[in-house]
Every structure is written in structure tokens, then in C-alpha cells.
């Protein structure tokens, strides 16, 4: 899951960013409303977290612009005032939730999980593909009942494939989906991650080409009937 965090208060941004990364989310950060808006139009996000009072483009106007374009990405707004009138304004602008600082971090993370669940009600928490089982709650992956020891990036890559079945993912699309904008490496990094995943899958009995290369296009999971 990829989250855009737009927060101009340095301490809040740092602590929340780390909490999200610890929960296995990919996080892009911006301290400026207009810059955050431009990021939201460049990358696909599963959730956007906005401070209400941002420089150059405040959270309410950001949200209004998003909804006017027909973008239904879940939005959570963080404010410093617990005002009923302000809450009404925020929700009427199209935000999905509203949190007042200082907030309890565990409650905020629970609200984030709830918003993400609501946005993907058709996707079950346990995803399966040809013996491959991905638990999106515990972030564990098994094949044939055997647990795979994965890095955070390897887990996200497996989850991306299992969530999207036969979809082919180019290297550039994988980078856009799984790496923060400020950390995007060379496309060869994807080739290395795929190689390591195949090796790990093979050691627990999976076919060597369960992750299939579609030449000239990218990668996808292979169906048993064609393995």
C-alpha cells in the first residue's frame, strides 16, 4: 500500500512517517500543499494524509480539487482544532476522516487501516495464487504451507503480484508502485529482487518460473495450468 503524507510540521511528519514505514506502507512525503498535490497527480496512492493548514495549498482546497477531478482516493485530514464547524467543512470538502492533534498514534493507525479496508472491500485479507498465500494483515507469505522469509520490499512485491493476478507489471510500474518518490532506484533493482524471490520460492518447492518473465513487458504470476 502506498501513502502520500503531506505535513509541514517536521516532528509530526518524521514520527508518523516512521510509524507508517514500520507498518510496511510505502510512504511519499511532502511538507508543502502544492508540491503534495503535484505528487498526487504523478503517482497512484491508496491513501492521502493531509495537514489541514498547509503552505501554498491547504488541506480543504487540496481535497476539493481531488474530488472535483473525480479522484476517490481516501483522504484523512489532521487538524489542531476540535471544532464542529471545521469538521463539517472538512467532510463536506470530500475528506473521509478527520483526526485532531495530539492524537493517539495507535488509534490513527487503526483509522488508516479502516480507510484502506473500506477502499478495497472486494479484496479479502488472505490472498491466494496457485499455492502461494499472502496474509495482508500479518504480512506473511507461504507456499504450500511453508513460510517464506522475506524482506519488506520482497513482501510488497509478492503482495502486488498476488493482488493483481495475471496482470503484467513493467519494471517502471513496479518502481512507481513500491518505492517512495525520493528513493526510486534503477530498474535493474527490480531484476535483482525478482531473482532473489525466485530463489527463495524454489527452496520451498515452488516452480522456478512461478514469477514469469513476459519478455519486453515485465513480470506476472504464472498459472498452474501453464507452469
CSV table of C-alpha atoms in Angstrom, one decimal:
chain,number,residue,atom,x,y,z
A,1,UNK,CA,0.0,0.0,0.0
A,2,UNK,CA,1.3,3.4,-0.9
A,3,UNK,CA,0.5,6.5,1.1
A,4,UNK,CA,1.1,10.2,0.5
A,5,UNK,CA,1.8,12.2,3.7
A,6,UNK,CA,1.6,16.0,3.3
A,7,UNK,CA,2.6,17.5,6.6
A,8,UNK,CA,4.6,20.7,7.2
A,9,UNK,CA,5.3,20.2,10.9
A,10,UNK,CA,8.7,18.4,11.0
A,11,UNK,CA,8.3,16.4,14.1
A,12,UNK,CA,4.8,15.1,13.3
A,13,UNK,CA,6.0,14.2,9.8
A,14,UNK,CA,9.0,12.3,11.0
A,15,UNK,CA,7.2,10.3,13.7
A,16,UNK,CA,4.2,9.5,11.5
A,17,UNK,CA,6.3,8.6,8.5
A,18,UNK,CA,8.3,6.1,10.6
A,19,UNK,CA,5.2,4.6,12.1
A,20,UNK,CA,3.8,4.0,8.7
A,21,UNK,CA,7.0,2.5,7.3
A,22,UNK,CA,7.1,0.2,10.4
A,23,UNK,CA,3.6,-1.0,9.3
A,24,UNK,CA,5.0,-1.9,5.8
A,25,UNK,CA,3.5,1.0,4.0
A,26,UNK,CA,5.4,2.8,1.2
A,27,UNK,CA,5.3,6.5,2.1
A,28,UNK,CA,5.9,9.6,0.0
A,29,UNK,CA,6.3,12.8,1.9
A,30,UNK,CA,5.8,16.5,1.1
A,31,UNK,CA,5.9,19.5,3.5
A,32,UNK,CA,4.0,21.7,1.0
A,33,UNK,CA,0.4,21.5,-0.2
A,34,UNK,CA,1.1,22.4,-3.8
A,35,UNK,CA,4.1,20.1,-4.1
A,36,UNK,CA,2.0,17.3,-2.5
A,37,UNK,CA,-0.8,18.0,-5.0
A,38,UNK,CA,1.6,17.5,-7.8
A,39,UNK,CA,2.8,14.2,-6.3
A,40,UNK,CA,-0.8,13.1,-6.1
A,41,UNK,CA,-1.2,13.6,-9.8
A,42,UNK,CA,2.1,11.8,-10.6
A,43,UNK,CA,1.8,8.5,-8.6
A,44,UNK,CA,-1.1,6.2,-7.7
A,45,UNK,CA,-1.9,6.3,-3.9
A,46,UNK,CA,-4.0,4.1,-1.7
A,47,UNK,CA,-4.4,6.9,0.9
A,48,UNK,CA,-3.6,10.6,1.3
A,49,UNK,CA,-2.9,12.1,4.7
A,50,UNK,CA,-3.1,15.9,4.8
A,51,UNK,CA,-2.4,18.5,7.5
A,52,UNK,CA,-5.3,21.0,7.4
A,53,UNK,CA,-3.1,24.1,7.4
A,54,UNK,CA,-0.5,23.5,4.7
A,55,UNK,CA,1.5,26.2,2.9
A,56,UNK,CA,0.5,27.1,-0.7
A,57,UNK,CA,-2.5,24.8,-0.8
A,58,UNK,CA,-4.4,23.9,2.4
A,59,UNK,CA,-5.9,20.5,3.1
A,60,UNK,CA,-9.5,21.5,2.3
A,61,UNK,CA,-8.7,23.0,-1.1
A,62,UNK,CA,-6.4,20.0,-1.8
A,63,UNK,CA,-9.3,17.7,-1.1
A,64,UNK,CA,-11.8,19.7,-3.1
A,65,UNK,CA,-9.5,19.7,-6.1
A,66,UNK,CA,-9.1,16.0,-5.8
A,67,UNK,CA,-12.8,15.3,-5.7
A,68,UNK,CA,-13.6,17.8,-8.5
A,69,UNK,CA,-11.4,15.6,-10.7
A,70,UNK,CA,-13.3,12.5,-9.8
A,71,UNK,CA,-10.5,11.1,-7.8
A,72,UNK,CA,-11.9,8.9,-5.0
A,73,UNK,CA,-8.6,8.2,-3.2
A,74,UNK,CA,-9.3,8.0,0.6
A,75,UNK,CA,-8.2,11.2,2.4
A,76,UNK,CA,-7.5,11.6,6.1
A,77,UNK,CA,-7.1,15.2,7.4
A,78,UNK,CA,-5.1,16.1,10.6
A,79,UNK,CA,-6.1,19.3,12.3
A,80,UNK,CA,-5.1,21.1,15.6
A,81,UNK,CA,-8.6,22.3,16.4
A,82,UNK,CA,-11.5,20.1,17.5
A,83,UNK,CA,-14.2,22.4,16.1
A,84,UNK,CA,-17.6,21.0,14.9
A,85,UNK,CA,-17.8,23.7,12.2
A,86,UNK,CA,-14.3,22.8,10.9
A,87,UNK,CA,-15.1,19.1,10.9
A,88,UNK,CA,-18.2,19.8,8.8
A,89,UNK,CA,-16.2,21.9,6.3
A,90,UNK,CA,-13.5,19.2,6.0
A,91,UNK,CA,-16.0,16.4,5.5
A,92,UNK,CA,-18.1,18.4,3.0
A,93,UNK,CA,-14.9,19.0,1.1
A,94,UNK,CA,-14.7,15.3,0.5
A,95,UNK,CA,-12.4,14.0,3.2
A,96,UNK,CA,-13.1,10.5,4.5
A,97,UNK,CA,-11.9,11.1,8.1
A,98,UNK,CA,-10.7,13.8,10.4
A,99,UNK,CA,-8.2,13.5,13.3
A,100,UNK,CA,-7.3,16.1,15.9
A,101,UNK,CA,-3.7,16.5,17.1
A,102,UNK,CA,-2.5,15.5,19.6
A,103,UNK,CA,-3.8,12.1,18.6
A,104,UNK,CA,-3.1,8.6,19.9
A,105,UNK,CA,-0.8,7.0,17.3
A,106,UNK,CA,-2.3,3.5,17.6
A,107,UNK,CA,-5.8,5.0,17.0
A,108,UNK,CA,-4.5,6.9,14.0
A,109,UNK,CA,-3.0,3.7,12.5
A,110,UNK,CA,-6.3,1.9,13.2
A,111,UNK,CA,-8.2,4.7,11.3
A,112,UNK,CA,-5.8,4.3,8.4
A,113,UNK,CA,-6.4,0.6,8.3
A,114,UNK,CA,-10.1,1.1,8.3
A,115,UNK,CA,-9.9,3.6,5.4
A,116,UNK,CA,-7.8,1.2,3.4
A,117,UNK,CA,-10.2,-1.7,4.1
A,118,UNK,CA,-13.2,0.4,3.0
A,119,UNK,CA,-11.4,1.4,-0.2
A,120,UNK,CA,-10.8,-2.3,-1.1
A,121,UNK,CA,-13.8,-4.1,0.3
A,122,UNK,CA,-13.7,-6.6,-2.6
A,123,UNK,CA,-10.2,-7.7,-1.7
A,124,UNK,CA,-10.0,-10.3,1.2
A,125,UNK,CA,-7.3,-10.1,3.8
A,126,UNK,CA,-5.9,-13.6,2.7
A,127,UNK,CA,-4.9,-13.7,-0.9
A,128,UNK,CA,-4.1,-16.9,-2.8
A,129,UNK,CA,-2.5,-17.9,-6.1
A,130,UNK,CA,-1.5,-21.4,-7.1
A,131,UNK,CA,-0.4,-22.5,-3.6
A,132,UNK,CA,1.0,-19.0,-2.8
A,133,UNK,CA,-0.8,-17.5,0.2
A,134,UNK,CA,-0.3,-13.8,1.2
A,135,UNK,CA,-1.7,-12.7,4.6
A,136,UNK,CA,-2.1,-8.9,4.2
A,137,UNK,CA,-2.8,-8.5,8.0
A,138,UNK,CA,0.4,-10.2,9.3
A,139,UNK,CA,2.4,-9.5,6.2
A,140,UNK,CA,3.4,-13.2,5.9
A,141,UNK,CA,3.7,-15.3,2.7
A,142,UNK,CA,3.6,-19.1,2.5
A,143,UNK,CA,3.9,-21.5,-0.3
A,144,UNK,CA,2.4,-25.0,0.2
A,145,UNK,CA,2.2,-24.1,3.9
A,146,UNK,CA,5.9,-23.2,4.1
A,147,UNK,CA,6.7,-19.7,5.4
A,148,UNK,CA,8.8,-17.5,3.2
A,149,UNK,CA,11.5,-15.4,4.9
A,150,UNK,CA,11.1,-12.1,3.1
A,151,UNK,CA,12.5,-8.6,3.3
A,152,UNK,CA,9.9,-5.7,3.4
A,153,UNK,CA,10.4,-4.9,-0.3
A,154,UNK,CA,10.1,-8.6,-1.2
A,155,UNK,CA,6.9,-8.9,0.7
A,156,UNK,CA,5.4,-5.8,-1.0
A,157,UNK,CA,6.4,-7.2,-4.4
A,158,UNK,CA,4.8,-10.6,-3.8
A,159,UNK,CA,1.6,-8.8,-2.5
A,160,UNK,CA,1.5,-6.7,-5.6
A,161,UNK,CA,1.6,-9.7,-7.8
A,162,UNK,CA,-0.9,-11.8,-5.8
A,163,UNK,CA,-3.4,-8.9,-5.6
A,164,UNK,CA,-3.4,-8.4,-9.3
A,165,UNK,CA,-3.5,-12.0,-10.6
A,166,UNK,CA,-2.4,-12.2,-14.2
A,167,UNK,CA,-1.6,-8.5,-14.7
A,168,UNK,CA,1.9,-7.9,-16.2
A,169,UNK,CA,4.0,-5.3,-14.3
A,170,UNK,CA,6.8,-3.5,-16.0
A,171,UNK,CA,9.9,-2.6,-14.0
A,172,UNK,CA,9.0,1.1,-14.1
A,173,UNK,CA,5.4,0.4,-12.9
A,174,UNK,CA,6.8,-1.7,-10.0
A,175,UNK,CA,9.1,1.1,-9.0
A,176,UNK,CA,6.3,3.7,-9.2
A,177,UNK,CA,4.1,1.5,-7.0
A,178,UNK,CA,6.6,0.2,-4.4
A,179,UNK,CA,9.3,2.8,-3.9
A,180,UNK,CA,9.0,6.3,-2.4
A,181,UNK,CA,9.5,9.0,-4.9
A,182,UNK,CA,12.7,10.2,-3.3
A,183,UNK,CA,14.2,6.7,-3.2
A,184,UNK,CA,13.4,5.3,-6.7
A,185,UNK,CA,16.5,3.3,-7.8
A,186,UNK,CA,17.5,2.0,-11.2
A,187,UNK,CA,15.2,-0.5,-12.9
A,188,UNK,CA,17.9,-3.2,-12.5
A,189,UNK,CA,17.0,-3.3,-8.8
A,190,UNK,CA,13.7,-5.0,-9.8
A,191,UNK,CA,15.5,-7.7,-11.7
A,192,UNK,CA,17.6,-8.4,-8.6
A,193,UNK,CA,14.6,-8.6,-6.3
A,194,UNK,CA,12.8,-10.9,-8.7
A,195,UNK,CA,15.9,-13.2,-8.8
A,196,UNK,CA,16.0,-13.4,-5.0
A,197,UNK,CA,12.3,-14.1,-4.8
A,198,UNK,CA,12.5,-16.9,-7.3
A,199,UNK,CA,15.4,-18.4,-5.4
A,200,UNK,CA,13.5,-18.3,-2.1
A,201,UNK,CA,10.4,-19.7,-3.7
A,202,UNK,CA,12.4,-22.6,-5.3
A,203,UNK,CA,13.9,-23.6,-1.9
A,204,UNK,CA,10.4,-24.4,-0.5
A,205,UNK,CA,9.2,-26.2,-3.6
A,206,UNK,CA,7.6,-23.6,-5.8
A,207,UNK,CA,8.2,-23.7,-9.6
A,208,UNK,CA,11.2,-21.8,-10.7
A,209,UNK,CA,9.0,-19.7,-13.0
A,210,UNK,CA,6.1,-19.0,-10.7
A,211,UNK,CA,7.1,-15.4,-11.2
A,212,UNK,CA,7.0,-15.3,-15.0
A,213,UNK,CA,9.0,-13.0,-17.3
A,214,UNK,CA,6.9,-11.7,-20.1
A,215,UNK,CA,9.6,-10.6,-22.5
A,216,UNK,CA,9.6,-7.0,-23.5
A,217,UNK,CA,6.8,-6.2,-21.0
A,218,UNK,CA,7.6,-7.2,-17.4
A,219,UNK,CA,6.6,-9.8,-14.8
A,220,UNK,CA,3.5,-11.6,-13.6
A,221,UNK,CA,2.5,-14.8,-11.7
A,222,UNK,CA,2.1,-17.9,-13.8
A,223,UNK,CA,-1.0,-20.1,-13.7
A,224,UNK,CA,-0.6,-23.8,-12.7
A,225,UNK,CA,-2.1,-24.9,-16.0
A,226,UNK,CA,0.8,-23.2,-17.8
A,227,UNK,CA,3.6,-24.0,-15.3
